[in-house]
Tab-separated table of C-alpha atoms and ligand atoms in Angstrom:
chain	number	residue	atom	x	y	z
T	1	MET	CA	121.984	87.319	189.412
T	2	GLU	CA	122.195	91.053	189.627
T	3	GLU	CA	124.315	92.558	186.908
T	4	ILE	CA	127.138	94.682	188.216
T	5	LYS	CA	127.339	97.974	186.414
T	6	LYS	CA	130.783	98.676	185.107
T	7	LYS	CA	132.439	102.024	185.728
T	8	ILE	CA	132.657	104.308	182.745
T	9	MET	CA	135.963	105.232	181.178
T	10	LEU	CA	136.318	107.816	178.442
T	11	SER	CA	139.151	109.302	176.478
T	12	GLY	CA	139.587	111.498	173.452
T	13	ILE	CA	142.436	111.307	171.008
T	14	GLN	CA	143.334	114.168	168.723
T	15	PRO	CA	143.759	112.969	165.151
T	16	SER	CA	146.634	115.358	164.643
T	17	GLY	CA	149.501	112.954	164.128
T	18	ASP	CA	150.366	109.355	163.344
T	19	LEU	CA	150.656	106.833	166.149
T	20	HIS	CA	154.193	105.770	166.975
T	21	LEU	CA	155.941	103.028	168.900
T	22	GLY	CA	156.066	105.161	172.052
T	23	ASN	CA	152.285	105.654	171.990
T	24	TYR	CA	151.783	101.959	171.385
T	25	LEU	CA	154.146	100.424	173.954
T	26	GLY	CA	153.528	103.170	176.496
T	27	ALA	CA	149.747	103.215	176.317
T	28	VAL	CA	147.550	101.951	173.503
T	29	LYS	CA	148.741	98.346	173.752
T	30	ASN	CA	147.011	98.037	177.110
T	31	TRP	CA	143.749	99.695	176.181
T	32	GLY	CA	142.053	96.677	174.631
T	33	ALA	CA	142.084	94.797	177.938
T	34	ARG	CA	140.317	97.613	179.792
T	35	ALA	CA	136.998	96.705	178.242
T	36	GLU	CA	136.828	93.718	180.600
T	37	GLU	CA	136.629	95.995	183.593
T	38	PHE	CA	135.107	99.225	182.272
T	39	ASP	CA	132.574	100.530	179.795
T	40	CYS	CA	134.980	102.301	177.485
T	41	TYR	CA	134.343	105.228	175.176
T	42	TYR	CA	137.061	106.417	172.817
T	43	PHE	CA	136.599	109.183	170.319
T	44	MET	CA	138.656	111.078	167.804
T	45	ALA	CA	138.674	114.645	169.156
T	46	ASP	CA	138.391	116.198	165.710
T	47	LEU	CA	136.723	119.376	166.993
T	48	HIS	CA	139.609	119.995	169.364
T	49	THR	CA	142.043	119.516	166.513
T	50	LEU	CA	140.522	122.519	164.726
T	51	THR	CA	141.952	124.861	167.357
T	52	VAL	CA	145.160	124.650	165.353
T	53	ARG	CA	144.994	125.209	161.592
T	54	GLN	CA	144.585	121.881	159.751
T	55	ASP	CA	144.783	120.769	156.178
T	56	PRO	CA	141.163	119.570	155.635
T	57	LYS	CA	142.133	116.561	153.526
T	58	MET	CA	144.737	115.454	156.030
T	59	LEU	CA	142.414	115.866	158.990
T	60	ARG	CA	139.749	113.743	157.317
T	61	ARG	CA	142.270	111.085	156.357
T	62	ARG	CA	143.932	111.026	159.764
T	63	SER	CA	140.635	110.706	161.588
T	64	LEU	CA	139.909	107.458	159.749
T	65	GLU	CA	143.499	106.238	159.845
T	66	GLN	CA	143.631	106.636	163.572
T	67	LEU	CA	140.354	104.866	164.019
T	68	ALA	CA	141.713	101.969	161.940
T	69	GLN	CA	144.966	101.938	163.888
T	70	TYR	CA	143.266	101.858	167.277
T	71	ILE	CA	141.115	98.954	166.180
T	72	ALA	CA	144.198	97.186	164.827
T	73	CYS	CA	145.892	97.744	168.206
T	74	GLY	CA	143.197	95.668	169.851
T	75	ILE	CA	140.399	98.070	170.726
T	76	ASP	CA	137.513	95.909	169.676
T	77	PRO	CA	134.547	97.945	168.386
T	78	GLU	CA	132.210	95.235	169.661
T	79	LYS	CA	133.410	95.844	173.206
T	80	ASN	CA	134.202	99.575	173.123
T	81	VAL	CA	132.304	102.583	171.850
T	82	LEU	CA	134.375	104.209	169.096
T	83	PHE	CA	133.247	107.389	167.418
T	84	LEU	CA	134.142	110.797	166.043
T	85	GLN	CA	133.493	113.745	168.344
T	86	SER	CA	131.951	115.871	165.582
T	87	HIS	CA	129.339	113.169	164.873
T	88	VAL	CA	127.783	113.591	168.297
T	89	HIS	CA	126.557	117.170	168.248
T	90	GLU	CA	125.852	117.132	171.972
T	91	HIS	CA	129.580	117.749	172.564
T	92	ALA	CA	129.478	121.160	170.922
T	93	GLU	CA	126.158	121.984	172.568
T	94	LEU	CA	127.203	121.129	176.098
T	95	GLY	CA	130.552	122.780	175.345
T	96	TRP	CA	128.726	126.064	174.825
T	97	ILE	CA	126.759	125.748	178.039
T	98	LEU	CA	129.863	124.890	180.035
T	99	ASN	CA	131.658	127.908	178.577
T	100	CYS	CA	129.182	129.904	180.608
T	101	TYR	CA	130.254	128.099	183.776
T	102	THR	CA	133.993	128.309	183.208
T	103	MET	CA	135.815	131.406	184.338
T	104	PHE	CA	138.075	133.567	182.217
T	105	GLY	CA	140.678	133.347	184.972
T	106	GLU	CA	140.545	129.555	185.038
T	107	LEU	CA	141.020	129.262	181.303
T	108	SER	CA	143.824	131.813	181.388
T	109	ARG	CA	145.743	129.722	183.887
T	110	MET	CA	145.824	126.556	181.754
T	111	THR	CA	149.452	125.785	181.016
T	112	GLN	CA	148.590	124.122	177.705
T	113	PHE	CA	146.840	127.313	176.585
T	114	LYS	CA	149.896	129.348	177.453
T	115	ASP	CA	152.183	126.894	175.636
T	116	LYS	CA	149.983	126.847	172.571
T	117	CYS	CA	149.802	130.637	172.494
T	118	ALA	CA	153.567	130.747	172.456
T	119	LYS	CA	153.691	128.199	169.618
T	120	ASN	CA	150.842	129.626	167.531
T	121	ALA	CA	151.324	133.336	168.085
T	122	ASP	CA	149.606	134.103	164.768
T	123	ASN	CA	146.461	132.083	165.556
T	124	ILE	CA	145.429	132.542	169.181
T	125	ASN	CA	141.755	131.889	168.567
T	126	GLY	CA	138.787	131.579	170.895
T	127	GLY	CA	138.710	127.813	170.469
T	128	LEU	CA	142.214	127.495	171.814
T	129	PHE	CA	141.095	129.412	174.888
T	130	THR	CA	137.869	127.477	175.495
T	131	TYR	CA	139.364	124.106	174.580
T	132	PRO	CA	139.063	122.903	178.216
T	133	SER	CA	135.322	123.570	178.446
T	134	LEU	CA	134.716	121.473	175.331
T	135	MET	CA	136.853	118.771	176.892
T	136	ALA	CA	134.787	119.037	180.068
T	137	ALA	CA	131.669	118.563	177.943
T	138	ASP	CA	133.201	115.482	176.282
T	139	ILE	CA	133.698	113.924	179.675
T	140	LEU	CA	130.616	115.063	181.588
T	141	LEU	CA	128.154	114.076	178.851
T	142	TYR	CA	128.902	110.414	179.549
T	143	GLN	CA	128.931	110.648	183.351
T	144	ALA	CA	132.428	109.182	183.113
T	145	ASP	CA	134.088	107.837	186.257
T	146	TYR	CA	137.610	107.724	184.874
T	147	VAL	CA	139.464	109.689	182.253
T	148	PRO	CA	142.714	108.066	181.205
T	149	VAL	CA	145.056	110.826	180.170
T	150	GLY	CA	148.699	111.673	180.081
T	151	GLU	CA	150.266	113.940	182.668
T	152	ASP	CA	149.854	116.911	180.291
T	153	GLN	CA	146.050	116.665	180.504
T	154	ARG	CA	145.767	116.442	184.263
T	155	GLN	CA	145.089	120.158	184.657
T	156	HIS	CA	142.215	119.956	182.152
T	157	CYS	CA	140.744	117.067	184.134
T	158	GLU	CA	140.994	119.061	187.338
T	159	LEU	CA	139.170	121.943	185.683
T	160	THR	CA	136.504	119.496	184.473
T	161	ARG	CA	135.947	118.435	188.072
T	162	ASP	CA	135.701	122.058	189.188
T	163	ILE	CA	133.142	122.792	186.478
T	164	ALA	CA	131.104	119.707	187.395
T	165	VAL	CA	131.104	120.571	191.084
T	166	ARG	CA	130.190	124.195	190.375
T	167	PHE	CA	127.282	123.160	188.161
T	168	ASN	CA	126.068	120.542	190.643
T	169	ASN	CA	126.188	123.094	193.454
T	170	ILE	CA	123.977	125.500	191.553
T	171	TYR	CA	121.474	123.047	190.014
T	172	GLY	CA	121.714	119.885	192.105
T	173	GLU	CA	123.318	116.586	191.191
T	174	THR	CA	123.719	116.634	187.409
T	175	PHE	CA	127.209	115.438	186.568
T	176	LYS	CA	129.330	112.639	187.879
T	177	VAL	CA	132.587	114.213	189.079
T	178	PRO	CA	135.221	112.289	187.120
T	179	GLU	CA	138.705	111.282	188.117
T	180	ALA	CA	141.822	111.435	186.009
T	181	TYR	CA	143.168	107.931	185.568
T	182	VAL	CA	146.866	107.853	185.025
T	183	PRO	CA	147.345	104.264	183.934
T	184	LYS	CA	150.102	102.017	185.166
T	185	ALA	CA	152.958	103.129	182.993
T	186	GLY	CA	153.755	100.947	180.062
T	187	ALA	CA	157.208	101.122	178.617
T	188	ARG	CA	158.653	104.615	178.490
T	189	VAL	CA	160.108	104.782	175.008
T	190	MET	CA	162.710	107.404	174.248
T	191	GLY	CA	163.740	108.774	170.852
T	192	LEU	CA	166.159	106.645	168.840
T	193	GLY	CA	168.145	109.754	167.930
T	194	ASN	CA	168.082	111.257	171.404
T	195	PRO	CA	167.540	108.747	174.201
T	196	THR	CA	167.125	111.443	176.821
T	197	SER	CA	163.829	112.748	175.449
T	198	LYS	CA	160.592	110.869	174.866
T	199	MET	CA	159.978	109.414	171.390
T	200	SER	CA	158.095	112.103	169.528
T	201	LYS	CA	156.833	112.713	166.032
T	202	SER	CA	158.652	116.048	166.074
T	203	ASP	CA	161.882	114.092	165.559
T	204	PRO	CA	160.844	111.768	162.706
T	205	ASN	CA	164.263	110.126	162.389
T	206	GLY	CA	164.209	108.960	165.974
T	207	CYS	CA	160.552	107.984	165.859
T	208	VAL	CA	159.094	104.718	164.568
T	209	PHE	CA	155.535	105.015	163.295
T	210	LEU	CA	153.099	102.109	163.504
T	211	MET	CA	152.406	102.204	159.786
T	212	GLU	CA	156.020	102.470	158.726
T	213	LYS	CA	157.538	100.042	156.196
T	214	PRO	CA	159.775	97.304	157.682
T	215	GLU	CA	162.829	98.487	155.763
T	216	ASP	CA	162.444	102.009	157.159
T	217	ILE	CA	162.054	100.660	160.685
T	218	ALA	CA	165.150	98.503	160.226
T	219	ARG	CA	167.135	101.514	159.047
T	220	LYS	CA	166.061	103.641	162.004
T	221	PHE	CA	167.140	100.983	164.490
T	222	LYS	CA	170.473	100.443	162.767
T	223	ARG	CA	171.098	104.165	163.113
T	224	ALA	CA	169.843	104.375	166.695
T	225	ILE	CA	172.207	106.286	168.936
T	226	THR	CA	173.980	103.932	171.282
T	227	ASP	CA	176.373	105.182	173.809
T	228	SER	CA	179.830	106.466	173.316
T	229	ASP	CA	181.234	104.265	176.023
T	230	THR	CA	184.042	101.989	175.034
T	231	GLU	CA	182.515	98.762	176.276
T	232	ASN	CA	180.192	98.022	173.288
T	233	CYS	CA	178.262	95.681	175.513
T	234	VAL	CA	174.522	95.177	176.007
T	235	ARG	CA	173.987	96.076	179.639
T	236	PHE	CA	171.172	98.009	181.318
T	237	ASP	CA	172.491	101.236	182.804
T	238	GLN	CA	170.021	104.082	182.499
T	239	ALA	CA	172.378	106.784	183.750
T	240	ASN	CA	175.478	105.941	181.757
T	241	LYS	CA	174.016	104.070	178.801
T	242	PRO	CA	170.650	105.705	178.024
T	243	GLY	CA	170.714	104.662	174.348
T	244	VAL	CA	171.333	100.964	174.963
T	245	SER	CA	168.977	101.001	177.938
T	246	ASN	CA	166.225	102.461	175.769
T	247	LEU	CA	166.746	99.736	173.165
T	248	MET	CA	166.652	97.113	175.909
T	249	ASN	CA	163.442	98.612	177.196
T	250	ILE	CA	161.897	98.399	173.741
T	251	TYR	CA	163.166	94.868	173.183
T	252	SER	CA	161.839	93.816	176.570
T	253	ALA	CA	158.427	95.366	175.859
T	254	VAL	CA	158.013	93.584	172.517
T	255	THR	CA	159.474	90.189	173.486
T	256	GLY	CA	158.467	89.997	177.148
T	257	LYS	CA	162.063	89.149	178.086
T	258	SER	CA	163.652	90.558	181.234
T	259	PHE	CA	166.771	92.730	181.113
T	260	GLU	CA	168.730	89.849	182.564
T	261	GLU	CA	167.609	87.503	179.817
T	262	ILE	CA	168.456	90.115	177.211
T	263	GLU	CA	171.936	90.646	178.629
T	264	LYS	CA	172.495	86.899	178.478
T	265	GLU	CA	171.101	86.582	174.964
T	266	PHE	CA	173.476	89.250	173.662
T	267	ALA	CA	176.488	88.467	175.820
T	268	GLY	CA	179.592	88.892	173.737
T	269	CYS	CA	177.685	90.603	170.913
T	270	GLY	CA	178.249	94.267	170.225
T	271	TYR	CA	175.710	96.941	169.355
T	272	GLY	CA	176.096	95.986	165.709
T	273	VAL	CA	174.249	92.740	166.439
T	274	PHE	CA	171.884	94.074	169.072
T	275	LYS	CA	170.461	97.065	167.189
T	276	PRO	CA	169.187	95.149	164.137
T	277	ALA	CA	167.817	92.447	166.435
T	278	VAL	CA	165.694	95.059	168.242
T	279	GLY	CA	164.615	96.397	164.844
T	280	ASP	CA	163.520	92.922	163.719
T	281	ALA	CA	161.571	92.290	166.911
T	282	VAL	CA	159.775	95.633	166.537
T	283	ILE	CA	159.031	94.926	162.877
T	284	GLU	CA	157.443	91.597	163.779
T	285	THR	CA	155.374	93.202	166.552
T	286	LEU	CA	154.112	95.964	164.303
T	287	ARG	CA	153.583	93.827	161.204
T	288	PRO	CA	150.162	92.398	162.152
T	289	ILE	CA	149.005	95.822	163.367
T	290	ARG	CA	150.033	97.527	160.148
T	291	GLU	CA	148.482	94.785	158.024
T	292	GLU	CA	145.232	94.878	159.944
T	293	ALA	CA	145.065	98.684	159.868
T	294	THR	CA	145.715	98.652	156.126
T	295	ARG	CA	143.031	96.051	155.605
T	296	LEU	CA	140.541	98.105	157.636
T	297	LEU	CA	141.416	101.293	155.782
T	298	ASN	CA	140.606	99.547	152.526
T	299	ASP	CA	137.250	98.553	153.941
T	300	LYS	CA	135.648	101.973	154.237
T	301	ALA	CA	132.203	100.454	154.588
T	302	TYR	CA	133.306	98.594	157.701
T	303	LEU	CA	134.949	101.664	159.223
T	304	CYS	CA	131.828	103.646	158.486
T	305	SER	CA	129.703	101.030	160.209
T	306	VAL	CA	131.977	101.224	163.274
T	307	TYR	CA	131.804	104.994	163.677
T	308	THR	CA	128.121	105.120	162.808
T	309	GLU	CA	127.224	102.584	165.445
T	310	GLY	CA	129.615	104.258	167.873
T	311	ALA	CA	128.037	107.668	167.353
T	312	GLN	CA	124.560	106.198	167.803
T	313	LYS	CA	125.467	104.549	171.087
T	314	ALA	CA	127.325	107.645	172.305
T	315	SER	CA	124.551	109.980	171.309
T	316	PHE	CA	121.989	107.910	173.178
T	317	ILE	CA	123.848	108.567	176.433
T	318	ALA	CA	124.925	112.127	175.612
T	319	ARG	CA	121.377	113.150	174.733
T	320	LYS	CA	120.079	112.210	178.159
T	321	THR	CA	122.662	114.326	179.966
T	322	LEU	CA	122.187	117.267	177.630
T	323	ARG	CA	118.405	117.163	178.055
T	324	LYS	CA	118.824	117.233	181.814
T	325	VAL	CA	121.217	120.201	181.578
T	326	TYR	CA	118.980	122.195	179.239
T	327	LYS	CA	116.102	121.715	181.600
T	328	LYS	CA	118.099	122.687	184.681
T	329	VAL	CA	119.445	125.915	183.223
T	330	GLY	CA	115.962	126.971	182.092
T	331	LEU	CA	115.790	126.342	178.363
T	332	VAL	CA	112.294	125.582	177.072
T	333	GLU	CA	111.937	121.917	176.242
T	334	LYS	CA	112.284	121.130	172.569
T	335	PRO	CA	108.945	120.002	171.125
T	336	PHE	CA	110.436	117.574	168.573
F	401	LIG	N1	142.895	117.151	175.166
F	401	LIG	C1	143.196	115.768	174.968
F	401	LIG	C2	144.625	115.609	174.455
F	401	LIG	O1	145.109	116.471	173.778
F	401	LIG	C3	142.248	115.128	173.993
F	401	LIG	C4	140.857	115.125	174.524
F	401	LIG	C5	139.804	115.845	174.061
F	401	LIG	C6	140.387	114.371	175.618
F	401	LIG	N2	138.683	115.580	174.789
F	401	LIG	C7	139.018	114.686	175.753
F	401	LIG	C8	140.997	113.456	176.495
F	401	LIG	C9	138.249	114.104	176.758
F	401	LIG	C10	140.229	112.900	177.491
F	401	LIG	C11	138.863	113.207	177.621
F	401	LIG	O2	145.230	114.606	174.691
């Protein structure tokens, strides 16, 4: 029987912060299953992270911690290619070439660049500006079909397509023109301290991290903002009860129960019963992930074998594309 070639999916993750419940329930939880349908590449975008000043020790530690956490969340290294961006030097090399096919005007229009300039006024470096051409290289090296990204990265994916088309028009078919893949939304988790904005690490009290201790998680849920209505009743009402609705959303995502079932389960109970119950359910969901991630982090040799093998597999593909590009633009073939 003829083997059907799977489509290629690729995404980069910046190791700049710890994963939290919003990342997990909203996205990462569903990534493991993708490997059935796609050839998946995931890498820690450590080079991109350098566009903002990093503490070297932290960056190194986070890169490995995130790798361990993604594996613990179900991204099986046997079925997915997991690696660190800086280990596959073709990214930086193609990044340079693509810089020469990306316009100053295009880069200037990137909203993320403008935002980051406003936030890092004292460090508006060249890397921040050319960030999207390195990202284009990340994607185009693997001839990716789909790039799963959040809404905030859509503009970078569009630019990647423009760069690919421009290059192909000059030199003939070289790059697959990729599509942004905005996955079916998982749960949209809001902050526990402010249920009208998304859970974010910038508000650590309202944010539950995957690696957090159970007692800290319990405390955060007990203190979660519920609504100042007088009814003290567990009922889904996004507009009038955003706090309770957010907790119901979380509880539903971790237990699989519908809102109706949850309302029944907690009928007659106030928030004082409901909030710790959500905390407990979250703790039990995160417990195996935290334990597995901790176990992996203590097994550096295993982690090293994962990213070594990942980089080898990635490089095998990346090398072919880069060789083709070098040839097309007129660089003399490397003799070794
Ligand atoms: N810019 C992406 C982000 O901040 C991370 C990233 C880097 C990426 N290279 C990529 C995502 C390639 C998808 C594909 O989220």
